[in-house]
Amino acid sequence: MPASPRPRTATTVRQPRPGIRPIDLALQGGGSHGAFTWGVLDRLLEDESLEITAISGTSAGAMNAVALAAGLMDGGREGARRVLRQFWTRVAELSPFHHLQTSPLGAMMGPAHDWFAPWIQPWTEPIRRAADAFGQQLSPYQLNPLNLNPLRDILLETIDFDSVGRCHKTQLFVAATQVRTGALRIFGQHELTADMVLASACLPLLFQAVEIDGEAYWDGGYAGNPSLLPLVNETRADDLLLVQINPMQRESVPTRASDILDRVNEVTFNASLLKELRTLALMKQMAGDAPQAGGPALLRRVQRLRVHLIDGGASLAPLGAGSKTQTQWSFLSRLHGLGRDAADGWLREHGHDLGHRSSFDLATLLQG
């Protein structure tokens, strides 16, 4: 289904400085697992040879994107790293177990992730399962009639959306799903508000639909997680780096009802991304024999495109889908570390590919 039309705004195309490697980022959503992406961004921002020219983000990916853009306008790279940390710190501070972890007793027991996560997991998992079962009987319109959403306060406290709208150091694209039509809606950065980011992260069994200009929206993951086409159509970088946090594969077939539902959600939130990646693969195949100067502009653009992947699925899959609702600081810090390590490993192994070749073979998606 085609995306909803949206107003276009003029964007100044800047030429990269000598020695600078422009790169676009596509940031997938996945609840608190977005802290893995925070770690990836934290490491990429340390590399001064990289210029993040555009970001397409969904759900937690959208929150990381606006934090990065606001920070760039208030302190450059270090400002972006600071605002990202402030955002995820505030997320953790709303965890009901935050004060236990940061208490003198917690400090005496050593690094929190060594003792706290194994202790709390047996308690949080049954609660989550019970909440899921209860939520299937009552909607958020009944359970949360006041439409309270703590993420709204976190966004407004930590993100300067005026700075996001004025940001000339990167472009932003945020995906949401239109409830009425099921269509993908891409919000551009010059129109971005906290409500649009909340719409991108609106899971319909947890929160009431977010209404914008009379239209209701749900989580963007249903239609674009994240959407790659804005990065193909509207940006100048020829290198696109996808940060994926939802596992594509599982080693075993789930047999418990709760595990089946978790896997259904993973498949659902990867489906739109796989569709766009396969579309790009087919377009690259079509453009393969075409001369650089000939053919439609979009095919020429796809022909130049180099695709890269940081796949967090392998390290995040063992944590289980249920851990996407865990927000204690020890857990988020652990994910941040995993993301930094993944980005550092990718830079060592594939950083030299930027500007030269893809390090992820799209053609493999057309096999089998």
Coordinates of C-alpha atoms in Angstrom, one line a residue:
M1 CA 0.0 0.0 0.0
P2 CA 1.5 3.4 -0.9
A3 CA 2.7 5.7 1.8
S4 CA 0.5 8.7 2.7
P5 CA 1.6 11.9 1.0
R6 CA 3.4 14.4 3.1
P7 CA 4.7 17.9 2.5
R8 CA 8.3 18.1 1.2
T9 CA 10.7 20.6 2.5
A10 CA 13.8 21.9 0.7
T11 CA 17.0 20.3 2.0
T12 CA 20.4 21.9 1.4
V13 CA 22.7 19.3 -0.1
R14 CA 26.2 19.7 1.4
Q15 CA 29.2 18.1 -0.2
P16 CA 31.3 16.0 2.2
R17 CA 34.6 17.4 3.5
P18 CA 37.8 15.7 2.3
G19 CA 38.4 12.5 4.3
I20 CA 34.8 12.4 5.6
R21 CA 32.7 9.4 4.8
P22 CA 28.9 10.2 4.6
I23 CA 26.6 7.5 5.8
D24 CA 22.9 7.1 6.3
L25 CA 21.5 5.1 9.2
A26 CA 18.3 2.9 9.4
L27 CA 17.4 2.2 13.0
Q28 CA 15.0 -0.6 13.8
G29 CA 12.6 -0.5 16.7
G30 CA 12.4 -3.0 19.5
G31 CA 11.5 -1.6 22.9
S32 CA 14.2 -1.4 25.4
H33 CA 16.5 -3.3 23.0
G34 CA 16.9 0.1 21.4
A35 CA 19.6 0.6 24.1
F36 CA 21.7 -1.7 21.9
T37 CA 21.3 0.9 19.1
W38 CA 22.3 3.6 21.6
G39 CA 25.6 1.8 22.0
V40 CA 26.1 1.5 18.3
L41 CA 25.5 5.3 17.8
D42 CA 27.7 6.1 20.8
R43 CA 30.6 4.3 19.0
L44 CA 29.9 5.7 15.6
L45 CA 29.9 9.2 16.9
E46 CA 33.4 8.7 18.2
D47 CA 34.6 8.1 14.7
E48 CA 35.2 11.6 13.3
S49 CA 35.7 10.3 9.8
L50 CA 31.9 9.4 9.7
E51 CA 29.3 12.0 8.9
I52 CA 25.7 10.8 9.7
T53 CA 23.8 12.5 6.9
A54 CA 20.4 11.0 7.5
I55 CA 18.5 8.7 9.8
S56 CA 15.3 6.7 9.3
G57 CA 14.0 5.4 12.6
T58 CA 11.0 3.6 13.9
S59 CA 9.8 3.3 17.6
A60 CA 13.0 3.1 19.8
G61 CA 15.0 3.9 16.6
A62 CA 13.0 7.1 16.2
M63 CA 13.7 8.1 19.8
N64 CA 17.4 7.5 19.3
A65 CA 17.3 9.5 16.1
V66 CA 15.7 12.6 17.6
A67 CA 18.0 12.4 20.6
L68 CA 21.0 12.3 18.3
A69 CA 19.8 15.2 16.2
A70 CA 19.0 17.4 19.2
G71 CA 22.4 16.7 20.7
L72 CA 24.2 17.5 17.4
M73 CA 22.7 21.0 17.5
D74 CA 23.7 21.4 21.2
G75 CA 27.4 20.3 21.2
G76 CA 28.1 18.4 18.1
R77 CA 29.2 14.8 18.4
E78 CA 29.7 15.0 22.2
G79 CA 26.4 16.7 22.5
A80 CA 24.7 13.9 20.7
R81 CA 26.3 11.3 22.9
R82 CA 25.3 13.3 26.0
V83 CA 21.6 13.6 25.0
L84 CA 21.4 9.9 24.1
R85 CA 22.7 9.0 27.5
Q86 CA 20.3 11.4 29.2
F87 CA 17.4 9.9 27.3
W88 CA 18.2 6.3 28.3
T89 CA 19.1 7.3 31.9
R90 CA 15.6 8.8 32.2
V91 CA 14.1 5.6 30.9
A92 CA 15.9 3.7 33.5
E93 CA 14.9 6.1 36.3
L94 CA 11.3 5.2 35.7
S95 CA 12.0 1.5 36.3
P96 CA 10.4 0.4 39.5
F97 CA 13.7 -1.3 40.5
H98 CA 16.0 1.7 39.7
H99 CA 16.4 2.8 43.3
L100 CA 17.2 -0.7 44.5
Q101 CA 19.9 -1.0 41.9
T102 CA 21.5 2.3 42.7
S103 CA 21.2 2.0 46.5
P104 CA 24.2 1.6 48.8
L105 CA 23.2 -2.1 49.2
G106 CA 23.3 -2.5 45.4
A107 CA 26.7 -0.8 45.3
M108 CA 28.0 -3.2 47.9
M109 CA 26.9 -6.2 45.9
G110 CA 29.0 -5.1 42.9
P111 CA 28.1 -4.5 39.2
A112 CA 24.3 -4.6 39.0
H113 CA 24.0 -6.7 35.9
D114 CA 26.0 -9.5 37.7
W115 CA 23.4 -10.0 40.4
F116 CA 20.3 -8.0 39.7
A117 CA 19.1 -9.3 36.4
P118 CA 19.1 -13.0 37.3
W119 CA 17.3 -12.2 40.6
I120 CA 14.6 -10.0 39.0
Q121 CA 13.9 -12.1 35.9
P122 CA 11.8 -14.9 37.6
W123 CA 9.6 -12.1 39.0
T124 CA 9.2 -9.9 36.0
E125 CA 8.5 -12.6 33.5
P126 CA 5.3 -14.0 35.2
I127 CA 4.1 -10.4 35.7
R128 CA 4.6 -9.7 32.0
R129 CA 2.8 -12.8 31.0
A130 CA -0.1 -12.0 33.3
A131 CA -0.3 -8.5 31.9
D132 CA -0.3 -9.8 28.4
A133 CA -3.2 -12.2 29.1
F134 CA -5.1 -9.4 30.9
G135 CA -4.4 -7.0 28.1
Q136 CA -6.0 -9.4 25.6
Q137 CA -9.3 -8.9 27.5
L138 CA -9.2 -5.2 28.0
S139 CA -7.9 -2.5 25.7
P140 CA -5.7 0.5 26.7
Y141 CA -8.8 2.6 26.3
Q142 CA -10.3 0.7 29.3
L143 CA -7.0 0.0 31.2
N144 CA -5.6 3.5 30.7
P145 CA -8.5 5.9 30.1
L146 CA -6.4 9.0 30.9
N147 CA -4.0 7.9 28.2
L148 CA -0.9 8.2 30.5
N149 CA 2.4 7.5 28.7
P150 CA 5.6 8.1 30.6
L151 CA 7.6 8.2 27.4
R152 CA 5.9 11.6 26.6
D153 CA 7.4 13.1 29.7
I154 CA 10.8 11.6 29.0
L155 CA 10.8 12.9 25.4
L156 CA 9.8 16.4 26.5
E157 CA 12.3 16.5 29.3
T158 CA 15.3 15.3 27.3
I159 CA 14.7 16.3 23.6
D160 CA 14.5 19.9 22.3
F161 CA 12.2 19.4 19.4
D162 CA 12.9 23.0 18.2
S163 CA 16.5 22.0 17.8
V164 CA 15.5 18.8 16.0
G165 CA 13.4 20.7 13.5
R166 CA 16.3 23.2 12.9
C167 CA 19.0 20.5 12.7
H168 CA 21.0 21.0 9.5
K169 CA 23.6 18.4 10.4
T170 CA 21.4 15.4 9.5
Q171 CA 18.0 14.5 8.1
L172 CA 15.4 12.6 10.0
F173 CA 12.6 10.3 8.8
V174 CA 10.2 8.8 11.4
A175 CA 7.8 6.0 10.5
A176 CA 4.3 5.4 11.8
T177 CA 1.3 3.3 10.7
Q178 CA -2.0 4.9 9.9
V179 CA -4.7 3.0 11.7
R180 CA -7.5 3.7 9.3
T181 CA -5.7 2.6 6.1
G182 CA -2.7 0.6 7.3
A183 CA -0.5 2.8 5.2
L184 CA 3.0 3.9 6.1
R185 CA 3.4 7.5 7.1
I186 CA 6.8 9.1 7.1
F187 CA 7.2 12.2 9.2
G188 CA 10.0 14.5 8.1
Q189 CA 12.2 16.3 10.6
H190 CA 10.9 19.8 10.0
E191 CA 7.4 18.8 11.2
L192 CA 8.5 16.4 14.0
T193 CA 6.8 16.6 17.4
A194 CA 6.9 14.5 20.4
D195 CA 3.5 13.1 19.4
M196 CA 4.9 11.9 16.1
V197 CA 7.7 10.0 17.8
L198 CA 5.2 8.6 20.3
A199 CA 3.0 7.5 17.3
S200 CA 6.0 5.7 15.9
A201 CA 6.3 3.7 19.2
C202 CA 2.6 3.2 19.9
L203 CA 2.0 -0.5 20.5
P204 CA -1.8 -0.7 20.2
L205 CA -2.3 -3.2 23.1
L206 CA -0.4 -0.9 25.4
F207 CA -1.3 2.6 24.4
Q208 CA -4.2 4.4 22.8
A209 CA -3.6 5.4 19.2
V210 CA -1.9 8.7 18.8
E211 CA -3.9 11.3 16.8
I212 CA -2.2 13.7 14.6
D213 CA -4.1 16.2 12.4
G214 CA -7.3 14.1 12.9
E215 CA -5.6 10.8 11.9
A216 CA -4.9 7.9 14.3
Y217 CA -1.5 6.2 14.2
W218 CA 0.1 3.0 15.6
D219 CA 3.7 1.8 15.9
G220 CA 5.6 2.3 12.6
G221 CA 7.0 -1.2 12.9
Y222 CA 3.9 -2.6 11.2
A223 CA 4.6 -0.7 8.0
G224 CA 8.2 0.2 8.1
N225 CA 10.7 -1.0 10.6
P226 CA 12.6 1.0 9.6
S227 CA 11.6 2.4 6.2
L228 CA 14.6 2.5 3.8
L229 CA 13.0 4.2 0.9
P230 CA 13.3 7.8 2.2
L231 CA 17.1 7.2 2.5
V232 CA 17.1 6.0 -1.1
N233 CA 14.9 8.8 -2.4
E234 CA 15.9 11.9 -0.5
T235 CA 19.5 11.7 0.8
R236 CA 22.9 12.0 -0.8
A237 CA 25.0 9.3 1.0
D238 CA 25.6 6.2 -1.1
D239 CA 26.4 4.1 2.1
L240 CA 23.4 2.9 4.1
L241 CA 24.0 1.2 7.4
L242 CA 21.1 -0.8 8.9
V243 CA 21.1 -1.4 12.7
Q244 CA 18.8 -4.4 13.2
I245 CA 17.7 -5.5 16.7
N246 CA 14.8 -8.0 16.0
P247 CA 16.2 -11.5 15.3
M248 CA 15.5 -12.8 11.8
Q249 CA 16.1 -16.4 12.8
R250 CA 15.5 -18.6 15.9
E251 CA 17.2 -21.9 16.4
S252 CA 14.1 -23.7 17.6
V253 CA 10.4 -23.8 16.9
P254 CA 8.4 -22.3 19.8
T255 CA 5.9 -24.6 21.4
R256 CA 4.5 -22.6 24.3
A257 CA 1.7 -20.2 23.6
S258 CA 3.7 -17.2 25.0
D259 CA 6.8 -18.1 23.0
I260 CA 4.7 -18.5 19.8
L261 CA 3.2 -15.0 20.3
D262 CA 6.7 -13.6 20.8
R263 CA 7.9 -15.1 17.6
V264 CA 4.8 -13.9 15.7
N265 CA 5.6 -10.4 16.9
E266 CA 9.3 -10.7 15.8
V267 CA 8.2 -12.0 12.3
T268 CA 5.6 -9.2 12.0
F269 CA 8.1 -6.5 12.9
N270 CA 10.7 -7.8 10.5
A271 CA 8.3 -8.3 7.6
S272 CA 8.2 -4.7 6.3
L273 CA 12.0 -4.4 6.5
L274 CA 12.5 -7.7 4.6
K275 CA 10.1 -6.5 1.9
E276 CA 12.0 -3.2 1.4
L277 CA 15.4 -5.0 1.4
R278 CA 14.1 -7.5 -1.2
T279 CA 12.7 -4.6 -3.3
L280 CA 16.2 -2.9 -3.2
A281 CA 17.8 -6.2 -4.2
L282 CA 15.5 -6.6 -7.2
M283 CA 16.1 -3.0 -8.2
K284 CA 19.8 -3.5 -7.9
Q285 CA 19.4 -6.6 -10.1
M286 CA 17.5 -4.5 -12.7
A287 CA 20.1 -1.7 -12.6
G288 CA 23.1 -4.1 -12.7
D289 CA 23.6 -3.9 -16.5
A290 CA 22.4 -0.4 -17.0
P291 CA 25.0 2.3 -17.7
Q292 CA 25.6 4.8 -14.9
A293 CA 24.4 7.7 -17.0
G294 CA 21.3 6.0 -18.4
G295 CA 17.9 4.7 -17.1
P296 CA 15.6 6.1 -14.5
A297 CA 17.1 8.3 -11.8
L298 CA 15.9 6.0 -9.0
L299 CA 17.6 3.0 -10.6
R300 CA 20.8 4.9 -11.0
R301 CA 20.6 5.9 -7.3
V302 CA 20.0 2.2 -6.3
Q303 CA 22.9 1.1 -8.5
R304 CA 25.2 3.4 -6.5
L305 CA 23.8 2.3 -3.1
R306 CA 26.1 0.3 -0.8
V307 CA 24.3 -1.5 2.0
H308 CA 25.8 -2.5 5.3
L309 CA 24.4 -4.3 8.4
I310 CA 25.0 -4.3 12.1
D311 CA 23.0 -7.3 13.3
G312 CA 22.2 -7.3 16.9
G313 CA 19.9 -10.3 16.6
A314 CA 22.5 -12.8 17.5
S315 CA 23.4 -11.2 20.8
L316 CA 19.8 -10.0 21.7
A317 CA 18.0 -13.2 20.7
P318 CA 19.0 -15.1 23.9
L319 CA 17.5 -12.4 26.0
G320 CA 14.0 -13.2 24.7
A321 CA 11.3 -11.0 23.4
G322 CA 9.9 -10.4 26.9
S323 CA 13.1 -8.5 27.8
K324 CA 12.1 -5.7 25.5
T325 CA 10.0 -4.3 28.4
Q326 CA 12.9 -4.4 30.9
T327 CA 14.2 -0.9 31.7
Q328 CA 16.4 -1.2 34.7
W329 CA 19.7 0.6 34.3
S330 CA 21.8 -2.6 34.6
F331 CA 20.0 -4.1 31.6
L332 CA 20.2 -1.0 29.5
S333 CA 23.8 -0.5 30.3
R334 CA 24.5 -4.1 29.3
L335 CA 22.7 -3.6 25.9
H336 CA 24.6 -0.3 25.4
G337 CA 27.9 -2.2 25.8
L338 CA 26.8 -4.9 23.4
G339 CA 25.9 -2.2 20.8
R340 CA 29.3 -0.5 21.3
D341 CA 31.1 -3.7 20.8
A342 CA 29.1 -4.6 17.7
A343 CA 29.8 -1.2 16.1
D344 CA 33.5 -1.4 17.0
G345 CA 33.7 -4.8 15.5
W346 CA 31.9 -3.7 12.4
L347 CA 34.2 -0.7 12.0
R348 CA 37.3 -2.9 12.3
E349 CA 36.0 -5.5 9.8
H350 CA 34.0 -3.4 7.3
G351 CA 34.9 0.3 7.9
H352 CA 37.2 0.2 4.9
D353 CA 34.2 -0.9 2.7
L354 CA 32.5 2.5 3.1
G355 CA 32.8 4.4 -0.1
H356 CA 33.8 1.3 -2.0
R357 CA 31.5 -1.7 -1.7
S358 CA 28.6 -3.2 0.1
S359 CA 29.4 -5.4 3.1
F360 CA 25.9 -6.9 3.1
D361 CA 24.9 -8.9 0.1
L362 CA 21.3 -8.1 -0.7
A363 CA 21.2 -10.8 -3.3
T364 CA 21.1 -13.5 -0.6
L365 CA 17.6 -12.3 0.3
L366 CA 16.3 -13.4 -3.1
Q367 CA 17.5 -17.0 -2.6
G368 CA 15.3 -19.7 -1.4

